[in-house]
Tab-separated table of C-alpha atoms in Angstrom:
chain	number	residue	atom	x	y	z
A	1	UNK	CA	82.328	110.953	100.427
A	2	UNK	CA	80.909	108.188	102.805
A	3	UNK	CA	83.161	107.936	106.041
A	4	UNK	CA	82.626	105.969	108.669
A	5	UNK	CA	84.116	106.810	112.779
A	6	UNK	CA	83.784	104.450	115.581
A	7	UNK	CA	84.263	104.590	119.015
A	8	UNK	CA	83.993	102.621	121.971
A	9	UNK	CA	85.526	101.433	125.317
A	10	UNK	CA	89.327	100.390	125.057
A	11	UNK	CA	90.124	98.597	128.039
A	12	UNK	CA	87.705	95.662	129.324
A	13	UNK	CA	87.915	92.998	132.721
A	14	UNK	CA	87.005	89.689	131.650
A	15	UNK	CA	83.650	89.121	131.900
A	16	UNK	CA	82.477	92.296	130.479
A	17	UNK	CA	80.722	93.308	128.013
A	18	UNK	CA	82.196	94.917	124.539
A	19	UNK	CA	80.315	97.656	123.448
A	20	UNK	CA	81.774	99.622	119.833
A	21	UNK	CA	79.483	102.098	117.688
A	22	UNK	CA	80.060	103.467	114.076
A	23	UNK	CA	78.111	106.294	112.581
A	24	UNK	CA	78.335	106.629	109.054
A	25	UNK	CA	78.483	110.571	107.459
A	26	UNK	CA	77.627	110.987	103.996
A	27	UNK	CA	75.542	108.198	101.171
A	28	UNK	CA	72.714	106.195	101.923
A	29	UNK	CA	72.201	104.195	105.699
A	30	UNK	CA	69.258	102.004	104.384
A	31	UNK	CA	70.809	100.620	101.362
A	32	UNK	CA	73.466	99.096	102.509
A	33	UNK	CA	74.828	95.915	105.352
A	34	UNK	CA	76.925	96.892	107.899
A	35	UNK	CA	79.473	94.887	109.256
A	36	UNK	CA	81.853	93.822	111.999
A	37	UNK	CA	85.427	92.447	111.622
A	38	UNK	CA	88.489	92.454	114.077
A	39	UNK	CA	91.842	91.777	113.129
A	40	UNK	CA	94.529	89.790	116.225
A	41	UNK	CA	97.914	89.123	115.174
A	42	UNK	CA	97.183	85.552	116.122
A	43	UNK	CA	94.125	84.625	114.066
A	44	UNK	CA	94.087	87.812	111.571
A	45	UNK	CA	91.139	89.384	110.276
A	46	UNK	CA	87.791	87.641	111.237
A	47	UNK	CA	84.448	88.748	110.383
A	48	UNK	CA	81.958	89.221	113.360
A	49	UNK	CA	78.593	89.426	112.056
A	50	UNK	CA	76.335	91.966	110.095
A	51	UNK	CA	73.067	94.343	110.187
A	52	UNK	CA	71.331	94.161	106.951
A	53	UNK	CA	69.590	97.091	104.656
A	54	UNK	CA	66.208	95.515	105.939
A	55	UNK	CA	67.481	95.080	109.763
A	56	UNK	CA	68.267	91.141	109.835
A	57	UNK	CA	71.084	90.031	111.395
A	58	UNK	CA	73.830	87.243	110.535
A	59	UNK	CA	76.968	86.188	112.820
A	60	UNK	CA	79.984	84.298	112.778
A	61	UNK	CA	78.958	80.856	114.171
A	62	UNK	CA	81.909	81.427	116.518
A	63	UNK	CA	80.892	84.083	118.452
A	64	UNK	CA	77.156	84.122	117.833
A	65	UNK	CA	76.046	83.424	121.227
A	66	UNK	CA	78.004	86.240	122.421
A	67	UNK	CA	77.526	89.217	119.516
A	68	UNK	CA	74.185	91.439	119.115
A	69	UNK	CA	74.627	94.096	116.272
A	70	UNK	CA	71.748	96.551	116.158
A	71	UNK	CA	71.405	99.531	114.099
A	72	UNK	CA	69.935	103.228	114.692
A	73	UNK	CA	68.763	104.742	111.483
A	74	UNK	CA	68.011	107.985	112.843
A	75	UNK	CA	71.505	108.634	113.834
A	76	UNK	CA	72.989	106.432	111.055
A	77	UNK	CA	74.814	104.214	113.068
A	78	UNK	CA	75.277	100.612	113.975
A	79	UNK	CA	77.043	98.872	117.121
A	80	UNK	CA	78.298	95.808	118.359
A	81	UNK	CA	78.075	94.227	121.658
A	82	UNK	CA	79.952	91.558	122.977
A	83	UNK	CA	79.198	89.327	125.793
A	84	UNK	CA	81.199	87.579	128.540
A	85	UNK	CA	84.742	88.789	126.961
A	86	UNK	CA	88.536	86.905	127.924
A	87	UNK	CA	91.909	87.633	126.620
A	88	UNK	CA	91.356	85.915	123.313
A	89	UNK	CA	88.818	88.792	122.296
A	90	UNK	CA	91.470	91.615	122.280
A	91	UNK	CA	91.685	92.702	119.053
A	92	UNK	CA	90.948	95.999	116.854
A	93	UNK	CA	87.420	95.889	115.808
A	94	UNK	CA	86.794	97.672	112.597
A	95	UNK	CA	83.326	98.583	111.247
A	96	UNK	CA	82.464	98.275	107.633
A	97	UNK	CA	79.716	99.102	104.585
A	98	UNK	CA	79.286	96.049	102.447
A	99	UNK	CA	77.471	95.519	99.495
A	100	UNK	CA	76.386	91.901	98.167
A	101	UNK	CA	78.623	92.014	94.971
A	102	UNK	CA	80.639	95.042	95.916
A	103	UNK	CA	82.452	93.904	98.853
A	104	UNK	CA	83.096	95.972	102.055
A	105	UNK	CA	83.999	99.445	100.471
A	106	UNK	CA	84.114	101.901	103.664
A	107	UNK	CA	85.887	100.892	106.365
A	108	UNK	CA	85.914	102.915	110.276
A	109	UNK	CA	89.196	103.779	111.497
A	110	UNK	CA	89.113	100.693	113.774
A	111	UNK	CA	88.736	100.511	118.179
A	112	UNK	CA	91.761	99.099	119.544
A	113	UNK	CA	89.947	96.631	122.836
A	114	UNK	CA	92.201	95.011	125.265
A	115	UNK	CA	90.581	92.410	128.189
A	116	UNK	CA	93.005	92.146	131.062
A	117	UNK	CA	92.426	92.147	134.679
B	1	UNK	CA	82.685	77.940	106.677
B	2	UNK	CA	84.414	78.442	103.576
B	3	UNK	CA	88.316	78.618	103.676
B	4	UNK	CA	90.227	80.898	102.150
B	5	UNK	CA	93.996	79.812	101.324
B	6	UNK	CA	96.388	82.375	100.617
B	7	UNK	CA	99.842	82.234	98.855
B	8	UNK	CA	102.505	83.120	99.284
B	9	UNK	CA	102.206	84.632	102.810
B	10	UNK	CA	105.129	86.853	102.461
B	11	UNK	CA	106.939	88.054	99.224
B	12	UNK	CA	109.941	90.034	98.554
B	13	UNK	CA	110.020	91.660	95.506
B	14	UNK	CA	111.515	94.756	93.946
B	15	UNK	CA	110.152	98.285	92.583
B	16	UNK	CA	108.899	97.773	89.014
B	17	UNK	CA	108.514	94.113	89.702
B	18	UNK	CA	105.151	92.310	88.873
B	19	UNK	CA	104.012	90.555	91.428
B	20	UNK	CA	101.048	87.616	91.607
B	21	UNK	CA	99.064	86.341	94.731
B	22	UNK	CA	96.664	83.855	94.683
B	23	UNK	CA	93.483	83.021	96.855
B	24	UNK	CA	92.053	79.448	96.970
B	25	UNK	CA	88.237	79.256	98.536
B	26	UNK	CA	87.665	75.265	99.587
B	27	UNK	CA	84.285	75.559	97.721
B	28	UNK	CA	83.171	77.416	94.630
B	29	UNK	CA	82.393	81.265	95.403
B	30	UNK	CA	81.374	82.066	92.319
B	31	UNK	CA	82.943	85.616	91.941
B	32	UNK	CA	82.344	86.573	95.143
B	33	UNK	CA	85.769	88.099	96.263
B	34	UNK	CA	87.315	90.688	97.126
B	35	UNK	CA	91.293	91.519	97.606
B	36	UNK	CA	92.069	94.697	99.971
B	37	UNK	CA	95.202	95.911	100.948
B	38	UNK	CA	96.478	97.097	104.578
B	39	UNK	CA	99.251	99.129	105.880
B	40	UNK	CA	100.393	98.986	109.883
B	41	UNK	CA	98.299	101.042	111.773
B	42	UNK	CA	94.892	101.628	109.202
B	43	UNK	CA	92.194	99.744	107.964
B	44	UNK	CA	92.355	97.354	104.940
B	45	UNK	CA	91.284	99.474	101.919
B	46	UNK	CA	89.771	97.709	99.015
B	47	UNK	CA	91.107	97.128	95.883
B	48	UNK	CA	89.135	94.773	93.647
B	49	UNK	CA	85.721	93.932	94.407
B	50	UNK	CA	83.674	91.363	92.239
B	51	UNK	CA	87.281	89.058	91.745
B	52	UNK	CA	87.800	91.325	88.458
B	53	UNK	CA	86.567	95.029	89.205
B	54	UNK	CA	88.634	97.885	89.814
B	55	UNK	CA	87.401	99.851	92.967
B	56	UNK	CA	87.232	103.323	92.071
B	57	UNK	CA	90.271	105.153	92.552
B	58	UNK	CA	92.494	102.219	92.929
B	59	UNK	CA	95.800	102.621	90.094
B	60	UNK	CA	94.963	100.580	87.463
B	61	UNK	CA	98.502	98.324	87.798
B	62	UNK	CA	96.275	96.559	90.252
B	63	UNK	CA	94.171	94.050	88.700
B	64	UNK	CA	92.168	90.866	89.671
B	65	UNK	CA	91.092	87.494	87.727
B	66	UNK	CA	89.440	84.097	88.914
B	67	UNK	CA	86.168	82.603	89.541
B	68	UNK	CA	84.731	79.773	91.453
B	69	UNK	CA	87.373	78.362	93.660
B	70	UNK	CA	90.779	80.403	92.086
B	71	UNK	CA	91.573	83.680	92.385
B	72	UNK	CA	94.782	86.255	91.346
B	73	UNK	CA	95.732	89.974	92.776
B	74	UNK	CA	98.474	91.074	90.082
B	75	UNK	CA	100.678	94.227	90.464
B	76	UNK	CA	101.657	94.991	86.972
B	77	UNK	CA	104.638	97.109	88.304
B	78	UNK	CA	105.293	97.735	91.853
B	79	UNK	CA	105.363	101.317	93.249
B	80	UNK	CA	107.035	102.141	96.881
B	81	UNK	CA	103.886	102.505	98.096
B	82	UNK	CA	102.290	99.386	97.273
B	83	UNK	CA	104.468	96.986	100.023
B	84	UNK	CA	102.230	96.006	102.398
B	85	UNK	CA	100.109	93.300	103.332
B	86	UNK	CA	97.035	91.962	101.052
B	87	UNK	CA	93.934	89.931	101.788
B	88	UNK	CA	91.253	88.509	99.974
B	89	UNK	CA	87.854	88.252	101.117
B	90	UNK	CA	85.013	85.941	100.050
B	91	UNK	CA	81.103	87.213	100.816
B	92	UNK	CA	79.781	84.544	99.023
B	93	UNK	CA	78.089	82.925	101.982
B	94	UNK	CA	78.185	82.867	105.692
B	95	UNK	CA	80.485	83.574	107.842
B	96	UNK	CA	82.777	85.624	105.349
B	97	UNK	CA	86.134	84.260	105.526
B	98	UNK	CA	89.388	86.172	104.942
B	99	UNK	CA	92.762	84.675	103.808
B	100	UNK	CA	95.231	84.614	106.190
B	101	UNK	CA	97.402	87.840	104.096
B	102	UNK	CA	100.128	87.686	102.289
B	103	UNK	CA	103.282	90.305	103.485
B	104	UNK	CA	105.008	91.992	100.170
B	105	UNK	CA	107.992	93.444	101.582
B	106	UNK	CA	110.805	95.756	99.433
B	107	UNK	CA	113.848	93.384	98.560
């Protein structure tokens, strides 16, 4: 059974940078995209951007000059850094397989991130 | 971007009720949608994938219809566990877009 866990820093200054990794235990790393949502209670659940089965990326015009997503496929995992980060970024971040046709199937637990000074 | 309109975003409804929730995408999407449903606290779990297909292990009183721009999550017969919040999502094209949930609370 495919499970992905995630972890990264919970507590950010503005102006930092976001930083969350998921490695995925179990199925197939290659075959599949791998993406990044976060959910606010404000704006709901917003997708980030993605890592591809061939290693191209593709991100949410509004953040894309802040987000990288890279991928490790010796370790199976994938991470997302975020740039130059204010109040309006806190949010849980949740990692994700996805599948063209199949949807996001597997999700991560989710990283709860909060930016304050 | 492609917007995704929800309805209703909250619903009261009772155990062994059937209940329908619908998904609008501003632009044909072909059948590129999925519905998923969250509880407070976890991640959103998928349900239907494909508008129509059952996600393995998902009861079968949940069921999905639609293509192009109109889309429908039906639960044939509500269960105690099933209140909580559902979203659909389209991956039809870039940036996926989610609807904005819809709450299904016990009345």
């Amino acid at each position: 059974q495919v499970q992905l866990q995630q972890w990264g820093a919970g507590l950010l200054k503005p102006s930092e940078t976001l930083s969350v990794t998921c490695i995925v235990y179990g199925g197939s790393f290659s075959d599949y995209n791998w993406n990044w949502i976060r959910q606010t209670p404000g704006k709901g659940l917003e997708w980030i951007g993605e890592i591809n089965h061939s290693g191209s990326t593709n991100y949410n015009p509004s953040l894309k000059s802040r987000v990288t997503t890279s991928r490790d496929t010796s370790k199976n995992q994938f991470s997302l850094k975020l740039s130059s980060v204010t109040a309006a970024d806190t949010a849980v971040y949740y990692c994700a397989r996805g599948s063209k046709g199949l949807s996001m199937d597997v999700w991560g637990q989710g990283t709860t991130v909060t930016v304050s000074s | 971007a492609i917007q995704m309109t929800q309805s209703p975003s909250s619903l009261s409804a009772s155990v062994g009720d059937r209940v329908t929730i619908t998904c609008r995408a501003s632009q044909g999407i072909r059948n590129d949608l999925g519905w998923y449903q969250q509880k407070p606290g976890k991640a959103p779990k998928l349900l239907i994938y494909a508008a129509s297909s059952l996600q393995s292990g998902v009861p079968s009183r949940f069921s999905g219809s639609g293509s192009g721009a109109d889309f429908t999550l039906t639960i044939s017969s509500l269960q105690p566990e099933d209140f909580a919040t559902y979203y659909c999502l389209q991956d039809y094209n870039y940036p996926y877009t989610f609807g904005q949930g819809t709450k299904l609370e016990i009345k």
